[in-house]
Amino acid sequence: MSQETSTLPKLGAAIDEHLLKTVGVPANEASSTDLMQAVALVAREQLAERWVETQKANRADKARRVYYLSMEFLIGRSMSNALAALGITDAAAAGVSEHAHKLEQITDREPDAALGNGGLGRLAACFLDSMATLGLPSFGYGIRYEYGMFAQDIMGGCQIEYPDPWLADGTPWEFPRPDISTSVRFGGWVEHVGEKAVWRPAGEVVAKAYDMVIPGHGTKKVSTLRLWKAVAPAHLDLAAFNTGDYGRAAAVKNEFENISWVLYPNDSTPAGRELRLRQEYFFVAASIYDIIQRHLAEHGTLDNLSDKVVIHLNDTHPAISVAELMRVLCDEHGLPWAKAWALCKQTFSYTNHTLMPEALETWPVGLMQHVLPRHLEIIFRINAEFLAEAEKFRPGDPGFLSRLSLIDEAGERRVRMANLSIVGSHKVNGVSALHSNLLVETIFSDFAALWPDRFTNMTNGVTPRRWLSTANPGLANLLDKHIGSGWRINLDELKKIEPLREDAAFRASFTAVKRENKARLAALIEKTTGVKVNPASLFDVQVKRIHEYKRQLLNVLQVVRRYQAILANPHAEWVPRVTIFAGKAASSYVTAKSIIRLIHDIGAVINNDPRIGDKLKLVFIPNYSVSVAEVIMPGADLSEQVSTAGTEASGTGNMKLALNGALTIGTDDGANIEIRENVGDDNIFIFGLRTPEVQALKRGGYQPMRYYESNPSLKAVLDAISGGQFSPSEPGRYRPLIDSLLWGGDHYMLLADYQSYIEAHDKVDTLFLQPDEWAKKAITNVANMGVFSSDRTIAQYADEIWGIPVSR
Ligand SMILES: *Cc1c(COP(=O)(O)O)cnc(C)c1O
């Protein structure tokens, strides 16, 4: 490790002391779990000091702070990152080696904090890392889910979901803040006394704060992730308990505490459940309360709120913040409406994460009336004033107004949370150049006509600390040796390795590192799937949530084609391939689950076909998570990013893979476009329709059957799957899946892109047969990933949206 500062001998003693005095075991009898606890406690002490110092400094500065509100923070494990940030990795390794343990065994004992579904939640985690590293005065706010993202197991090829009790043994990484709590109220009705609105809620729950300290790298600054736990005001109904009615005794507790029980297993569509709405309001209300308290303690007035407070909405899940801040300012602090609204708009900004209209969050007016009656009134008033303004902009156009309205009046009336977020914010951003352009051209075009300057782009990024330094120590060491260690906090320095692509010795070292990482990934594959794979094969990786728009099924078609082609021509020079999938399907998403099963059914046939051998393997690594991703990314040769053009807002998996030296095979979509611009057309495999072509084909009447009938290879693949070749015990198992392509309109246009995809894969094979050329392109990818550091993204947010100067 490079940035070591601490002294080696002291840490061994500190670990032993924690084993004895905190964990409560004799140092010489410590298990790996005990050691994990003790090492974490050593780190925790230092984090606590840094936290106190950071808060003190920010208070003294009367700092402008950013508050990042997100329903999801997909943190993963904390240990390796904390040790690296504190500069005590080597010291900790030396300390645990005295107990005959490797640091790796220790860090492996830690469960993931999986408080998110996928990209959106992981982005929030990368952002906190960058905010800390850039020294931004910042808090993340979210929910302390008792059960995070479900754990995925596979039985008979099918996804089985288990609860994820990540807190069962407690976590050394959280700091309970017993003094920081507030009541969050729900339901009831509103009374109007003259000008004044008085909310008479029907119930309330206490929100209690738990902090996780997010250390910066190359700085002693930290950020705070403050997570709220719901606690019932009354413990047990003791009267009920004493009559022996234990169910009723606990009911009061459960009725409210269930708010922070589970993360909704979904990342794109609203759960449509009252509990989800309660969750959203719960963490928003607690966070806004906390923000206002801090502001008043520091400034004694709300007049300068928007000078000192920036609240960022990560998607619309926290959008009720807009109404809540108005309620707090007007109803609780007596500000006039107009003044409160001016502050509110200046305070909020909003990131959109999806272009798919069906994935935009809305809530039935009736449900909101029931759960948040005062907020609904506030939303109606915001809407009335907003529509009056919009009417002046474009008089006599009722269609314009009905599209802008915060209320969808068609059918059951619903509140449109994206519209509320846009109206309540001064800036709205998409997450890649393409996505931000499409936002103003498609779903938000009416708002863009009204307020063109409100819309902007912030291309996503990933933290190089977790996704390169920690996940890929082999490559990190190689980089350190050749260009120094500064890339960790200035990823643009990677550019310095580009000339080394011509250096045969460097290429050999680079390839050797990749090979080691592939051996590590092969071991994970064998351990989790029982399939032995050859690390000399091309490792072709598609890891992400299972979703039709991400088109894992297109990749499956390609695998079946390859299988058929090998059988038809067994003596050709086949590039040995391992196709690797991982990802979870939302529990209610039938088609996604069917795709998981299909992958397993096809894998069972291919992997056991003696005619195929190492030429082709197909595996599905179960329980995709941050820690699994940390093993997969460094071991990938090829990164599959094959969403239908115009559907993937950005992607961040694509960035992690390229940063670790995988070449991308992808469509002209999301951040793939910017990856191509940075690495150059020759170092990426782009295929398929572009967004305007997708739109034109849709308009012109897309006929998937035409592709089926005119392409014999495609026909053979679809017939094999549909006809039950991979599901002989139930030949009709995949009929519906294939029928949805042929007869159901093939919504994501797999068939239109099939041939182009196959040809791109053929180019991949050709290149892989020239290892030197492959290595040069892989090195070029790494060298040009600097711009995809989340440090760049956050510096841009800070500069262009949040107005907080970055001090580094
Ligand atoms: C990066 C990441 C994602 C996002 O992947 P995409 O390919 O961008 O969809 C999802 N889950 C985990 C665990 C990740 O680390």
Coordinates of N, CA and C in Angstrom, one line a residue, residues 568-691:
A568 N -21.7 -27.2 -35.2 CA -21.7 -27.3 -36.6 C -20.3 -27.4 -37.2
N569 N -19.4 -26.8 -36.5 CA -18.0 -26.6 -37.1 C -17.0 -26.8 -35.9
P570 N -16.9 -28.0 -35.4 CA -16.2 -28.2 -34.2 C -14.7 -28.0 -34.3
H571 N -14.1 -28.1 -35.6 CA -12.7 -28.0 -35.7 C -12.2 -26.6 -36.1
A572 N -13.1 -25.7 -36.1 CA -12.6 -24.3 -36.4 C -11.8 -23.8 -35.2
E573 N -11.1 -22.7 -35.4 CA -10.3 -22.2 -34.3 C -11.2 -21.3 -33.4
W574 N -11.9 -22.0 -32.4 CA -12.8 -21.2 -31.5 C -12.0 -20.6 -30.4
V575 N -12.4 -19.3 -30.2 CA -11.8 -18.7 -29.0 C -12.6 -19.2 -27.8
P576 N -11.8 -19.8 -26.8 CA -12.5 -20.4 -25.7 C -13.2 -19.2 -24.9
R577 N -14.4 -19.4 -24.5 CA -15.2 -18.3 -23.9 C -15.9 -18.8 -22.6
V578 N -15.9 -17.9 -21.6 CA -16.8 -18.2 -20.5 C -17.7 -17.0 -20.5
T579 N -19.0 -17.2 -20.6 CA -20.0 -16.1 -20.5 C -20.5 -16.2 -19.0
I580 N -20.3 -15.0 -18.4 CA -20.6 -14.9 -17.0 C -21.8 -13.9 -16.8
F581 N -22.8 -14.4 -16.1 CA -23.9 -13.5 -15.7 C -24.0 -13.4 -14.2
A582 N -24.4 -12.3 -13.7 CA -24.9 -12.2 -12.3 C -25.9 -11.0 -12.3
G583 N -26.8 -11.1 -11.3 CA -27.8 -10.1 -11.1 C -29.0 -10.6 -10.5
K584 N -29.7 -9.7 -9.9 CA -31.0 -10.1 -9.2 C -32.2 -9.6 -10.0
A585 N -33.3 -10.4 -10.0 CA -34.5 -9.9 -10.6 C -35.5 -9.5 -9.5
A586 N -36.2 -8.4 -9.7 CA -37.2 -7.9 -8.7 C -38.1 -9.1 -8.5
S587 N -38.5 -9.3 -7.2 CA -39.2 -10.5 -6.8 C -40.5 -10.7 -7.6
S588 N -41.1 -9.6 -8.1 CA -42.4 -9.8 -8.8 C -42.2 -9.8 -10.3
Y589 N -41.0 -9.7 -10.8 CA -40.7 -9.6 -12.2 C -40.6 -10.9 -12.9
V590 N -41.7 -11.4 -13.4 CA -41.8 -12.8 -13.9 C -40.9 -13.0 -15.1
T591 N -40.9 -12.1 -16.0 CA -40.0 -12.3 -17.2 C -38.5 -12.3 -16.8
A592 N -38.1 -11.4 -15.9 CA -36.7 -11.4 -15.5 C -36.3 -12.7 -14.9
K593 N -37.2 -13.3 -14.1 CA -37.0 -14.5 -13.4 C -36.9 -15.7 -14.4
S594 N -37.7 -15.6 -15.5 CA -37.6 -16.6 -16.5 C -36.3 -16.5 -17.2
I595 N -35.8 -15.3 -17.4 CA -34.4 -15.2 -18.1 C -33.4 -15.8 -17.2
I596 N -33.4 -15.7 -15.9 CA -32.5 -16.3 -15.0 C -32.5 -17.8 -15.2
R597 N -33.8 -18.3 -15.2 CA -33.9 -19.8 -15.3 C -33.4 -20.3 -16.7
L598 N -33.6 -19.5 -17.7 CA -33.2 -19.9 -19.1 C -31.7 -19.9 -19.1
I599 N -31.0 -19.0 -18.5 CA -29.5 -19.0 -18.4 C -29.1 -20.3 -17.8
H600 N -29.7 -20.7 -16.7 CA -29.3 -21.9 -16.0 C -29.6 -23.2 -16.8
D601 N -30.7 -23.2 -17.5 CA -31.1 -24.3 -18.3 C -30.1 -24.5 -19.5
I602 N -29.8 -23.4 -20.1 CA -28.8 -23.4 -21.2 C -27.4 -23.8 -20.7
G603 N -27.1 -23.2 -19.6 CA -25.8 -23.5 -19.0 C -25.6 -25.0 -18.7
A604 N -26.7 -25.6 -18.2 CA -26.6 -27.0 -17.9 C -26.4 -27.9 -19.1
V605 N -27.0 -27.5 -20.2 CA -26.8 -28.2 -21.5 C -25.3 -28.0 -22.0
I606 N -24.9 -26.8 -22.1 CA -23.6 -26.4 -22.7 C -22.5 -27.0 -21.9
N607 N -22.6 -26.7 -20.6 CA -21.5 -27.0 -19.7 C -21.2 -28.5 -19.6
N608 N -22.3 -29.3 -19.9 CA -22.2 -30.8 -19.8 C -22.1 -31.4 -21.1
D609 N -21.9 -30.7 -22.2 CA -21.8 -31.3 -23.5 C -20.4 -31.6 -23.8
P610 N -20.0 -32.9 -23.9 CA -18.6 -33.2 -24.0 C -18.0 -32.7 -25.4
R611 N -18.9 -32.4 -26.3 CA -18.4 -31.9 -27.6 C -17.9 -30.5 -27.5
I612 N -18.2 -29.8 -26.4 CA -18.0 -28.4 -26.3 C -16.7 -28.1 -25.5
G613 N -16.6 -28.8 -24.4 CA -15.4 -28.7 -23.5 C -15.2 -27.2 -23.1
D614 N -13.9 -26.8 -23.2 CA -13.6 -25.4 -22.8 C -13.9 -24.4 -23.8
K615 N -14.5 -24.8 -25.0 CA -14.8 -23.8 -26.0 C -15.9 -22.8 -25.5
L616 N -16.7 -23.3 -24.7 CA -17.8 -22.4 -24.2 C -18.3 -22.9 -22.9
K617 N -18.4 -22.0 -22.0 CA -19.1 -22.2 -20.7 C -20.0 -21.1 -20.4
L618 N -21.1 -21.4 -19.7 CA -22.1 -20.4 -19.4 C -22.4 -20.5 -17.9
V619 N -22.1 -19.5 -17.1 CA -22.3 -19.5 -15.7 C -23.1 -18.3 -15.2
F620 N -23.8 -18.6 -14.1 CA -24.5 -17.5 -13.4 C -24.0 -17.5 -12.0
I621 N -23.3 -16.4 -11.6 CA -22.9 -16.3 -10.2 C -24.0 -15.7 -9.4
P622 N -24.4 -16.5 -8.3 CA -25.5 -16.0 -7.6 C -25.2 -14.8 -6.6
N623 N -26.3 -14.2 -6.2 CA -26.2 -13.1 -5.2 C -25.3 -12.0 -5.6
Y624 N -25.5 -11.4 -6.7 CA -24.7 -10.2 -7.1 C -24.8 -9.1 -6.1
S625 N -23.7 -8.6 -5.7 CA -23.7 -7.6 -4.7 C -22.4 -6.8 -4.8
V626 N -22.1 -5.8 -4.0 CA -20.9 -5.0 -4.2 C -19.7 -5.9 -4.0
S627 N -19.7 -6.8 -2.9 CA -18.5 -7.6 -2.7 C -18.3 -8.6 -3.8
V628 N -19.4 -9.1 -4.4 CA -19.2 -10.0 -5.6 C -18.7 -9.2 -6.8
A629 N -19.2 -8.0 -7.0 CA -18.7 -7.2 -8.1 C -17.2 -6.9 -7.9
E630 N -16.8 -6.7 -6.7 CA -15.4 -6.4 -6.5 C -14.5 -7.6 -7.0
V631 N -15.0 -8.8 -7.1 CA -14.2 -9.9 -7.6 C -14.4 -10.0 -9.1
I632 N -15.6 -9.7 -9.6 CA -15.9 -9.9 -11.0 C -15.2 -8.8 -11.9
M633 N -15.3 -7.6 -11.5 CA -14.8 -6.5 -12.3 C -13.4 -6.7 -12.7
P634 N -12.5 -7.0 -11.8 CA -11.0 -7.1 -12.2 C -10.8 -8.3 -13.0
G635 N -11.7 -9.3 -13.0 CA -11.4 -10.5 -13.8 C -12.1 -10.6 -15.1
A636 N -12.7 -9.5 -15.6 CA -13.4 -9.5 -16.9 C -12.5 -9.1 -18.0
D637 N -12.7 -9.8 -19.1 CA -12.1 -9.3 -20.4 C -13.0 -8.5 -21.2
L638 N -14.3 -8.9 -21.2 CA -15.2 -8.2 -22.0 C -16.4 -7.8 -21.2
S639 N -16.9 -6.5 -21.4 CA -18.0 -5.9 -20.6 C -19.2 -5.8 -21.5
E640 N -20.3 -6.4 -21.2 CA -21.5 -6.4 -22.0 C -22.4 -5.3 -21.5
Q641 N -22.6 -4.3 -22.4 CA -23.4 -3.1 -22.1 C -24.4 -2.9 -23.2
V642 N -25.4 -3.8 -23.3 CA -26.1 -4.0 -24.6 C -27.6 -3.5 -24.5
S643 N -27.9 -2.6 -23.6 CA -29.3 -2.1 -23.6 C -29.7 -1.5 -24.9
T644 N -31.0 -1.5 -25.1 CA -31.6 -0.8 -26.3 C -31.2 0.6 -26.3
A645 N -30.7 1.2 -27.4 CA -30.3 2.6 -27.4 C -31.4 3.5 -26.9
G646 N -31.1 4.4 -26.0 CA -32.1 5.3 -25.4 C -32.8 4.8 -24.2
T647 N -32.4 3.6 -23.6 CA -33.0 3.1 -22.4 C -32.2 3.2 -21.1
E648 N -30.9 3.0 -21.3 CA -30.0 3.0 -20.1 C -29.6 4.4 -19.8
A649 N -30.0 5.0 -18.7 CA -29.7 6.4 -18.4 C -28.2 6.6 -18.5
S650 N -27.4 5.8 -17.8 CA -26.0 6.0 -17.8 C -25.3 4.6 -17.8
G651 N -25.5 3.9 -16.7 CA -24.7 2.7 -16.4 C -23.5 3.2 -15.6
T652 N -23.1 2.4 -14.7 CA -21.8 2.6 -14.0 C -21.0 1.3 -13.9
G653 N -21.7 0.2 -14.1 CA -21.0 -1.1 -14.3 C -20.0 -1.0 -15.4
N654 N -20.5 -0.4 -16.5 CA -19.6 -0.2 -17.7 C -18.3 0.5 -17.3
M655 N -18.4 1.5 -16.4 CA -17.2 2.3 -16.0 C -16.3 1.4 -15.2
K656 N -16.9 0.7 -14.2 CA -16.0 -0.1 -13.3 C -15.3 -1.2 -14.1
L657 N -15.9 -1.8 -15.1 CA -15.3 -2.8 -15.9 C -14.2 -2.2 -16.8
A658 N -14.4 -1.1 -17.5 CA -13.4 -0.5 -18.3 C -12.2 -0.1 -17.5
L659 N -12.5 0.5 -16.3 CA -11.4 0.9 -15.4 C -10.5 -0.2 -15.0
N660 N -11.1 -1.4 -15.0 CA -10.3 -2.6 -14.7 C -9.8 -3.4 -15.9
G661 N -9.8 -2.7 -17.0 CA -9.2 -3.2 -18.2 C -10.0 -4.1 -19.1
A662 N -11.4 -4.1 -18.9 CA -12.2 -4.9 -19.8 C -12.5 -4.0 -21.0
L663 N -12.7 -4.7 -22.2 CA -13.1 -3.9 -23.4 C -14.7 -4.0 -23.4
T664 N -15.3 -3.0 -23.9 CA -16.8 -2.9 -23.9 C -17.3 -3.4 -25.2
I665 N -18.3 -4.3 -25.1 CA -19.1 -4.5 -26.3 C -20.5 -3.9 -25.9
G666 N -20.9 -2.9 -26.7 CA -22.1 -2.2 -26.2 C -22.8 -1.4 -27.3
T667 N -24.0 -1.0 -27.0 CA -24.8 -0.2 -27.9 C -24.4 1.3 -27.6
D668 N -24.9 2.1 -28.5 CA -24.7 3.6 -28.5 C -25.7 4.1 -27.4
D669 N -25.5 3.8 -26.2 CA -26.4 4.2 -25.1 C -25.8 4.6 -23.9
G670 N -26.4 5.5 -23.1 CA -26.0 5.9 -21.8 C -24.5 6.4 -21.9
A671 N -23.8 6.0 -20.8 CA -22.4 6.5 -20.8 C -21.5 5.7 -21.7
N672 N -22.0 4.6 -22.3 CA -21.2 3.9 -23.3 C -20.6 4.9 -24.4
I673 N -21.5 5.9 -24.7 CA -21.1 6.9 -25.7 C -19.9 7.7 -25.3
E674 N -20.0 8.1 -24.0 CA -18.8 8.8 -23.5 C -17.6 8.0 -23.3
I675 N -17.8 6.7 -23.0 CA -16.6 5.8 -22.9 C -16.0 5.7 -24.3
R676 N -16.8 5.5 -25.3 CA -16.3 5.5 -26.6 C -15.5 6.7 -27.0
E677 N -16.1 7.9 -26.7 CA -15.4 9.2 -27.0 C -14.1 9.3 -26.3
N678 N -14.0 8.7 -25.1 CA -12.7 8.8 -24.4 C -11.7 7.7 -24.7
V679 N -12.1 6.5 -25.0 CA -11.1 5.5 -25.3 C -10.8 5.4 -26.8
G680 N -11.7 6.0 -27.6 CA -11.5 5.9 -29.1 C -12.3 4.8 -29.7
D681 N -12.8 5.0 -30.9 CA -13.6 4.0 -31.6 C -12.9 2.6 -31.8
D682 N -11.5 2.7 -31.8 CA -10.8 1.4 -32.1 C -10.7 0.6 -30.9
N683 N -11.1 1.1 -29.7 CA -10.8 0.4 -28.5 C -12.1 0.0 -27.8
I684 N -13.2 -0.2 -28.6 CA -14.5 -0.5 -28.0 C -15.3 -1.1 -29.2
F685 N -16.2 -2.0 -28.8 CA -17.1 -2.7 -29.9 C -18.5 -2.1 -29.8
I686 N -18.8 -1.2 -30.6 CA -20.1 -0.6 -30.6 C -21.0 -1.2 -31.7
F687 N -22.2 -1.6 -31.4 CA -23.0 -2.2 -32.4 C -24.5 -1.7 -32.3
G688 N -25.3 -2.1 -33.2 CA -26.7 -1.9 -33.1 C -27.3 -0.6 -33.5
L689 N -28.6 -0.5 -33.4 CA -29.3 0.8 -33.7 C -28.9 1.9 -32.7
R690 N -28.8 3.1 -33.3 CA -28.7 4.2 -32.4 C -30.1 4.7 -32.0
T691 N -30.1 5.6 -31.0 CA -31.4 6.1 -30.5 C -32.3 6.6 -31.6

